[in-house]
Amino acid sequence: MGASPANAAPTASLQRRQKISGLPVVYHEAYSAPQLPPGHRFPMVRICSVPFYAADHLVHVPDELPTHETLQLVHTAEFVDSFTGGTLDEARMKRIGFGDVTRSPVLIERTLAEVAGTLLTARLALRHGLACNTAGGTHHAFPDSGSGFCILNDLAVTAAVLLEEARVERVLILDLDVHQGDGTALMFQDEPRVFTMSVHGESNFPARKQRSDLDVPLPDGTADDEYLRVLGEMLPPVLSCFQPDLVLYDAGVDPHKDDSLGKLALTDQGLLRRELQVLDTCLAADIPVAGYVGGGYSPDLNVLARRHTLLHRAASEMWDSYELGSRESMPE
Ligand SMILES: [Zn+2]
């Protein structure tokens, strides 16, 4: 359980008794700390705007970082030791795409904090029905290496921890980032308790796709109506057949028409409709959802930050319309 900065670390029991006044949002100051070279495509600073738009929400901060043992539920011990020890080799650093910054303590802390925040968001979602992180969705991370600006796979670690703790029996990882969730798909290819669904641009990174439980590759230029039609056809049967206890939702905004790395053609309105559609579909089936921002690329960080907040806008709306704030909290 995280603490609200305004409330100086209330105990878990106190926190449980409090009426949640708004959508739970998870944030850690380390999310936006690392400094990448000017012009780097991965805009960590985008998260800086989060405290402003999250002002109406109860902001939760993860209070502990994941242990090596936790990370090793999905990653190899050698990779965890090399990365956290700042000794990752050049070849694997190159594949990640952050250069020498990968070995810096500040990026190591950021990466661990993101995993912690993703897990906390999922716990909050299980308790309240809905919660959102302000980072998360590092789906290109593999067991023994990172890739494409992803180092540790926060979604996979979170699913594995909750299964290990028997908090859930089945988890759906719904990945709508424009890039295929290849690392997640590989990690759970032989795990029947996790269903991986990836809707992505078929011509986009990664060139070599893995096999998700359900892949929905879309042609370049796919726009709002077609995208939402396909999603509306594909998601409900997955929910009714697999019956997940929790959905981990990677809401990457890189399918946007102006995204630097995208190739699809969704508008702001289309992305907002997507978030409402996903959340409404899951919540109507009484399935908790944890939302993650995923990827998004633009030289204009204000535009990008606004695009990412569409998830939180939609989630706030759903929080109110499903009256989740007045719902009895699930026991821990
Ligand atoms: Zn992406």
PDB file of N, CA and C in Angstrom, residues 97-157:
ATOM      1  N   GLY A  97      18.740   0.646 -25.440  1.00  0.00           N
ATOM      2  CA  GLY A  97      18.615   1.946 -26.101  1.00  0.00           C
ATOM      3  C   GLY A  97      18.825   3.173 -25.234  1.00  0.00           C
ATOM      4  N   PHE A  98      19.325   2.985 -23.999  1.00  0.00           N
ATOM      5  CA  PHE A  98      19.586   4.133 -23.128  1.00  0.00           C
ATOM      6  C   PHE A  98      21.079   4.442 -22.996  1.00  0.00           C
ATOM      7  N   GLY A  99      21.927   3.732 -23.738  1.00  0.00           N
ATOM      8  CA  GLY A  99      23.370   3.979 -23.656  1.00  0.00           C
ATOM      9  C   GLY A  99      23.914   3.721 -22.261  1.00  0.00           C
ATOM     10  N   ASP A 100      24.979   4.493 -21.911  1.00  0.00           N
ATOM     11  CA  ASP A 100      25.645   4.286 -20.622  1.00  0.00           C
ATOM     12  C   ASP A 100      24.761   4.618 -19.423  1.00  0.00           C
ATOM     13  N   VAL A 101      23.693   5.391 -19.681  1.00  0.00           N
ATOM     14  CA  VAL A 101      22.773   5.754 -18.588  1.00  0.00           C
ATOM     15  C   VAL A 101      22.188   4.493 -17.933  1.00  0.00           C
ATOM     16  N   THR A 102      22.144   3.404 -18.718  1.00  0.00           N
ATOM     17  CA  THR A 102      21.590   2.139 -18.201  1.00  0.00           C
ATOM     18  C   THR A 102      22.288   1.699 -16.916  1.00  0.00           C
ATOM     19  N   ARG A 103      23.592   2.059 -16.802  1.00  0.00           N
ATOM     20  CA  ARG A 103      24.343   1.622 -15.617  1.00  0.00           C
ATOM     21  C   ARG A 103      24.251   2.617 -14.471  1.00  0.00           C
ATOM     22  N   SER A 104      23.541   3.716 -14.665  1.00  0.00           N
ATOM     23  CA  SER A 104      23.532   4.749 -13.624  1.00  0.00           C
ATOM     24  C   SER A 104      22.570   4.374 -12.497  1.00  0.00           C
ATOM     25  N   PRO A 105      22.964   4.675 -11.243  1.00  0.00           N
ATOM     26  CA  PRO A 105      22.082   4.344 -10.108  1.00  0.00           C
ATOM     27  C   PRO A 105      20.699   4.956 -10.260  1.00  0.00           C
ATOM     28  N   VAL A 106      20.618   6.154 -10.862  1.00  0.00           N
ATOM     29  CA  VAL A 106      19.322   6.822 -10.958  1.00  0.00           C
ATOM     30  C   VAL A 106      18.379   6.074 -11.917  1.00  0.00           C
ATOM     31  N   LEU A 107      18.925   5.522 -12.995  1.00  0.00           N
ATOM     32  CA  LEU A 107      18.066   4.751 -13.908  1.00  0.00           C
ATOM     33  C   LEU A 107      17.738   3.384 -13.312  1.00  0.00           C
ATOM     34  N   ILE A 108      18.680   2.822 -12.592  1.00  0.00           N
ATOM     35  CA  ILE A 108      18.410   1.536 -11.931  1.00  0.00           C
ATOM     36  C   ILE A 108      17.266   1.722 -10.926  1.00  0.00           C
ATOM     37  N   GLU A 109      17.325   2.821 -10.160  1.00  0.00           N
ATOM     38  CA  GLU A 109      16.256   3.067  -9.184  1.00  0.00           C
ATOM     39  C   GLU A 109      14.923   3.319  -9.894  1.00  0.00           C
ATOM     40  N   ARG A 110      14.986   4.069 -10.974  1.00  0.00           N
ATOM     41  CA  ARG A 110      13.765   4.370 -11.729  1.00  0.00           C
ATOM     42  C   ARG A 110      13.094   3.090 -12.225  1.00  0.00           C
ATOM     43  N   THR A 111      13.922   2.208 -12.743  1.00  0.00           N
ATOM     44  CA  THR A 111      13.412   0.956 -13.299  1.00  0.00           C
ATOM     45  C   THR A 111      12.775   0.089 -12.211  1.00  0.00           C
ATOM     46  N   LEU A 112      13.433   0.035 -11.055  1.00  0.00           N
ATOM     47  CA  LEU A 112      12.880  -0.746  -9.941  1.00  0.00           C
ATOM     48  C   LEU A 112      11.604  -0.096  -9.411  1.00  0.00           C
ATOM     49  N   ALA A 113      11.602   1.247  -9.346  1.00  0.00           N
ATOM     50  CA  ALA A 113      10.416   1.962  -8.855  1.00  0.00           C
ATOM     51  C   ALA A 113       9.229   1.732  -9.785  1.00  0.00           C
ATOM     52  N   GLU A 114       9.506   1.636 -11.070  1.00  0.00           N
ATOM     53  CA  GLU A 114       8.421   1.413 -12.028  1.00  0.00           C
ATOM     54  C   GLU A 114       7.789   0.029 -11.808  1.00  0.00           C
ATOM     55  N   VAL A 115       8.612  -0.965 -11.560  1.00  0.00           N
ATOM     56  CA  VAL A 115       8.072  -2.300 -11.264  1.00  0.00           C
ATOM     57  C   VAL A 115       7.236  -2.245  -9.975  1.00  0.00           C
ATOM     58  N   ALA A 116       7.771  -1.551  -8.974  1.00  0.00           N
ATOM     59  CA  ALA A 116       7.052  -1.429  -7.700  1.00  0.00           C
ATOM     60  C   ALA A 116       5.717  -0.711  -7.909  1.00  0.00           C
ATOM     61  N   GLY A 117       5.724   0.333  -8.711  1.00  0.00           N
ATOM     62  CA  GLY A 117       4.505   1.101  -8.962  1.00  0.00           C
ATOM     63  C   GLY A 117       3.478   0.292  -9.736  1.00  0.00           C
ATOM     64  N   THR A 118       3.942  -0.502 -10.663  1.00  0.00           N
ATOM     65  CA  THR A 118       3.024  -1.334 -11.449  1.00  0.00           C
ATOM     66  C   THR A 118       2.366  -2.389 -10.566  1.00  0.00           C
ATOM     67  N   LEU A 119       3.153  -2.968  -9.673  1.00  0.00           N
ATOM     68  CA  LEU A 119       2.593  -3.962  -8.744  1.00  0.00           C
ATOM     69  C   LEU A 119       1.604  -3.294  -7.782  1.00  0.00           C
ATOM     70  N   LEU A 120       1.973  -2.132  -7.256  1.00  0.00           N
ATOM     71  CA  LEU A 120       1.072  -1.417  -6.345  1.00  0.00           C
ATOM     72  C   LEU A 120      -0.239  -1.058  -7.053  1.00  0.00           C
ATOM     73  N   THR A 121      -0.144  -0.620  -8.294  1.00  0.00           N
ATOM     74  CA  THR A 121      -1.354  -0.273  -9.057  1.00  0.00           C
ATOM     75  C   THR A 121      -2.275  -1.485  -9.183  1.00  0.00           C
ATOM     76  N   ALA A 122      -1.685  -2.642  -9.442  1.00  0.00           N
ATOM     77  CA  ALA A 122      -2.491  -3.862  -9.569  1.00  0.00           C
ATOM     78  C   ALA A 122      -3.151  -4.213  -8.236  1.00  0.00           C
ATOM     79  N   ARG A 123      -2.417  -4.043  -7.150  1.00  0.00           N
ATOM     80  CA  ARG A 123      -3.008  -4.326  -5.827  1.00  0.00           C
ATOM     81  C   ARG A 123      -4.174  -3.377  -5.551  1.00  0.00           C
ATOM     82  N   LEU A 124      -3.988  -2.107  -5.913  1.00  0.00           N
ATOM     83  CA  LEU A 124      -5.059  -1.128  -5.713  1.00  0.00           C
ATOM     84  C   LEU A 124      -6.268  -1.456  -6.584  1.00  0.00           C
ATOM     85  N   ALA A 125      -6.006  -1.914  -7.796  1.00  0.00           N
ATOM     86  CA  ALA A 125      -7.101  -2.287  -8.688  1.00  0.00           C
ATOM     87  C   ALA A 125      -7.886  -3.465  -8.107  1.00  0.00           C
ATOM     88  N   LEU A 126      -7.177  -4.430  -7.546  1.00  0.00           N
ATOM     89  CA  LEU A 126      -7.863  -5.573  -6.947  1.00  0.00           C
ATOM     90  C   LEU A 126      -8.719  -5.120  -5.764  1.00  0.00           C
ATOM     91  N   ARG A 127      -8.231  -4.120  -5.046  1.00  0.00           N
ATOM     92  CA  ARG A 127      -8.963  -3.656  -3.867  1.00  0.00           C
ATOM     93  C   ARG A 127     -10.156  -2.776  -4.240  1.00  0.00           C
ATOM     94  N   HIS A 128      -9.951  -1.898  -5.240  1.00  0.00           N
ATOM     95  CA  HIS A 128     -10.978  -0.884  -5.507  1.00  0.00           C
ATOM     96  C   HIS A 128     -11.705  -1.064  -6.841  1.00  0.00           C
ATOM     97  N   GLY A 129     -11.191  -1.926  -7.690  1.00  0.00           N
ATOM     98  CA  GLY A 129     -11.838  -2.129  -8.990  1.00  0.00           C
ATOM     99  C   GLY A 129     -11.096  -1.463 -10.127  1.00  0.00           C
ATOM    100  N   LEU A 130     -10.384  -0.364  -9.819  1.00  0.00           N
ATOM    101  CA  LEU A 130      -9.701   0.389 -10.882  1.00  0.00           C
ATOM    102  C   LEU A 130      -8.592   1.228 -10.260  1.00  0.00           C
ATOM    103  N   ALA A 131      -7.451   1.263 -10.932  1.00  0.00           N
ATOM    104  CA  ALA A 131      -6.332   2.111 -10.497  1.00  0.00           C
ATOM    105  C   ALA A 131      -5.428   2.331 -11.702  1.00  0.00           C
ATOM    106  N   CYS A 132      -4.689   3.447 -11.676  1.00  0.00           N
ATOM    107  CA  CYS A 132      -3.779   3.729 -12.795  1.00  0.00           C
ATOM    108  C   CYS A 132      -2.405   4.121 -12.297  1.00  0.00           C
ATOM    109  N   ASN A 133      -1.411   3.625 -12.990  1.00  0.00           N
ATOM    110  CA  ASN A 133      -0.037   4.065 -12.765  1.00  0.00           C
ATOM    111  C   ASN A 133       0.226   5.270 -13.665  1.00  0.00           C
ATOM    112  N   THR A 134       1.304   5.992 -13.382  1.00  0.00           N
ATOM    113  CA  THR A 134       1.708   7.097 -14.251  1.00  0.00           C
ATOM    114  C   THR A 134       2.978   6.731 -15.016  1.00  0.00           C
ATOM    115  N   ALA A 135       3.272   5.466 -15.056  1.00  0.00           N
ATOM    116  CA  ALA A 135       4.366   4.909 -15.850  1.00  0.00           C
ATOM    117  C   ALA A 135       3.940   3.473 -16.131  1.00  0.00           C
ATOM    118  N   GLY A 136       4.903   2.631 -16.521  1.00  0.00           N
ATOM    119  CA  GLY A 136       4.599   1.211 -16.645  1.00  0.00           C
ATOM    120  C   GLY A 136       4.274   0.764 -18.053  1.00  0.00           C
ATOM    121  N   GLY A 137       4.458  -0.535 -18.258  1.00  0.00           N
ATOM    122  CA  GLY A 137       4.186  -1.126 -19.564  1.00  0.00           C
ATOM    123  C   GLY A 137       5.461  -1.452 -20.316  1.00  0.00           C
ATOM    124  N   THR A 138       6.478  -1.940 -19.588  1.00  0.00           N
ATOM    125  CA  THR A 138       7.790  -2.211 -20.213  1.00  0.00           C
ATOM    126  C   THR A 138       7.796  -3.622 -20.807  1.00  0.00           C
ATOM    127  N   HIS A 139       7.029  -3.758 -21.858  1.00  0.00           N
ATOM    128  CA  HIS A 139       6.658  -5.067 -22.406  1.00  0.00           C
ATOM    129  C   HIS A 139       7.695  -5.706 -23.331  1.00  0.00           C
ATOM    130  N   HIS A 140       8.755  -4.955 -23.687  1.00  0.00           N
ATOM    131  CA  HIS A 140       9.790  -5.556 -24.559  1.00  0.00           C
ATOM    132  C   HIS A 140      10.899  -6.234 -23.749  1.00  0.00           C
ATOM    133  N   ALA A 141      10.785  -6.231 -22.422  1.00  0.00           N
ATOM    134  CA  ALA A 141      11.837  -6.847 -21.612  1.00  0.00           C
ATOM    135  C   ALA A 141      11.671  -8.364 -21.589  1.00  0.00           C
ATOM    136  N   PHE A 142      12.779  -9.057 -21.840  1.00  0.00           N
ATOM    137  CA  PHE A 142      12.819 -10.522 -21.899  1.00  0.00           C
ATOM    138  C   PHE A 142      13.426 -11.068 -20.602  1.00  0.00           C
ATOM    139  N   PRO A 143      13.393 -12.397 -20.418  1.00  0.00           N
ATOM    140  CA  PRO A 143      13.947 -12.947 -19.172  1.00  0.00           C
ATOM    141  C   PRO A 143      15.406 -12.546 -18.913  1.00  0.00           C
ATOM    142  N   ASP A 144      16.229 -12.535 -19.961  1.00  0.00           N
ATOM    143  CA  ASP A 144      17.665 -12.303 -19.732  1.00  0.00           C
ATOM    144  C   ASP A 144      18.197 -11.038 -20.396  1.00  0.00           C
ATOM    145  N   SER A 145      17.296 -10.177 -20.874  1.00  0.00           N
ATOM    146  CA  SER A 145      17.764  -8.941 -21.511  1.00  0.00           C
ATOM    147  C   SER A 145      16.604  -7.972 -21.683  1.00  0.00           C
ATOM    148  N   GLY A 146      16.975  -6.696 -21.786  1.00  0.00           N
ATOM    149  CA  GLY A 146      15.957  -5.699 -22.107  1.00  0.00           C
ATOM    150  C   GLY A 146      15.966  -5.439 -23.594  1.00  0.00           C
ATOM    151  N   SER A 147      15.041  -4.559 -24.036  1.00  0.00           N
ATOM    152  CA  SER A 147      14.940  -4.247 -25.447  1.00  0.00           C
ATOM    153  C   SER A 147      14.022  -3.040 -25.603  1.00  0.00           C
ATOM    154  N   GLY A 148      14.247  -2.226 -26.626  1.00  0.00           N
ATOM    155  CA  GLY A 148      13.317  -1.150 -26.970  1.00  0.00           C
ATOM    156  C   GLY A 148      12.888  -0.274 -25.796  1.00  0.00           C
ATOM    157  N   PHE A 149      13.843   0.298 -25.060  1.00  0.00           N
ATOM    158  CA  PHE A 149      13.593   1.199 -23.915  1.00  0.00           C
ATOM    159  C   PHE A 149      12.935   0.486 -22.730  1.00  0.00           C
ATOM    160  N   CYS A 150      12.958  -0.825 -22.719  1.00  0.00           N
ATOM    161  CA  CYS A 150      12.408  -1.595 -21.594  1.00  0.00           C
ATOM    162  C   CYS A 150      13.525  -2.435 -20.982  1.00  0.00           C
ATOM    163  N   ILE A 151      13.598  -2.460 -19.659  1.00  0.00           N
ATOM    164  CA  ILE A 151      14.676  -3.218 -19.009  1.00  0.00           C
ATOM    165  C   ILE A 151      14.099  -4.396 -18.221  1.00  0.00           C
ATOM    166  N   LEU A 152      13.274  -4.080 -17.222  1.00  0.00           N
ATOM    167  CA  LEU A 152      12.586  -5.134 -16.478  1.00  0.00           C
ATOM    168  C   LEU A 152      11.123  -5.126 -16.905  1.00  0.00           C
ATOM    169  N   ASN A 153      10.513  -6.292 -16.988  1.00  0.00           N
ATOM    170  CA  ASN A 153       9.135  -6.376 -17.462  1.00  0.00           C
ATOM    171  C   ASN A 153       8.170  -6.241 -16.271  1.00  0.00           C
ATOM    172  N   ASP A 154       7.720  -5.004 -16.041  1.00  0.00           N
ATOM    173  CA  ASP A 154       6.876  -4.720 -14.875  1.00  0.00           C
ATOM    174  C   ASP A 154       5.539  -5.459 -14.910  1.00  0.00           C
ATOM    175  N   LEU A 155       4.965  -5.584 -16.098  1.00  0.00           N
ATOM    176  CA  LEU A 155       3.678  -6.277 -16.228  1.00  0.00           C
ATOM    177  C   LEU A 155       3.831  -7.756 -15.871  1.00  0.00           C
ATOM    178  N   ALA A 156       4.913  -8.352 -16.367  1.00  0.00           N
ATOM    179  CA  ALA A 156       5.133  -9.780 -16.128  1.00  0.00           C
ATOM    180  C   ALA A 156       5.459 -10.039 -14.660  1.00  0.00           C
ATOM    181  N   VAL A 157       6.304  -9.188 -14.074  1.00  0.00           N
ATOM    182  CA  VAL A 157       6.629  -9.365 -12.655  1.00  0.00           C
ATOM    183  C   VAL A 157       5.341  -9.277 -11.831  1.00  0.00           C
TER     184      VAL A 157
END
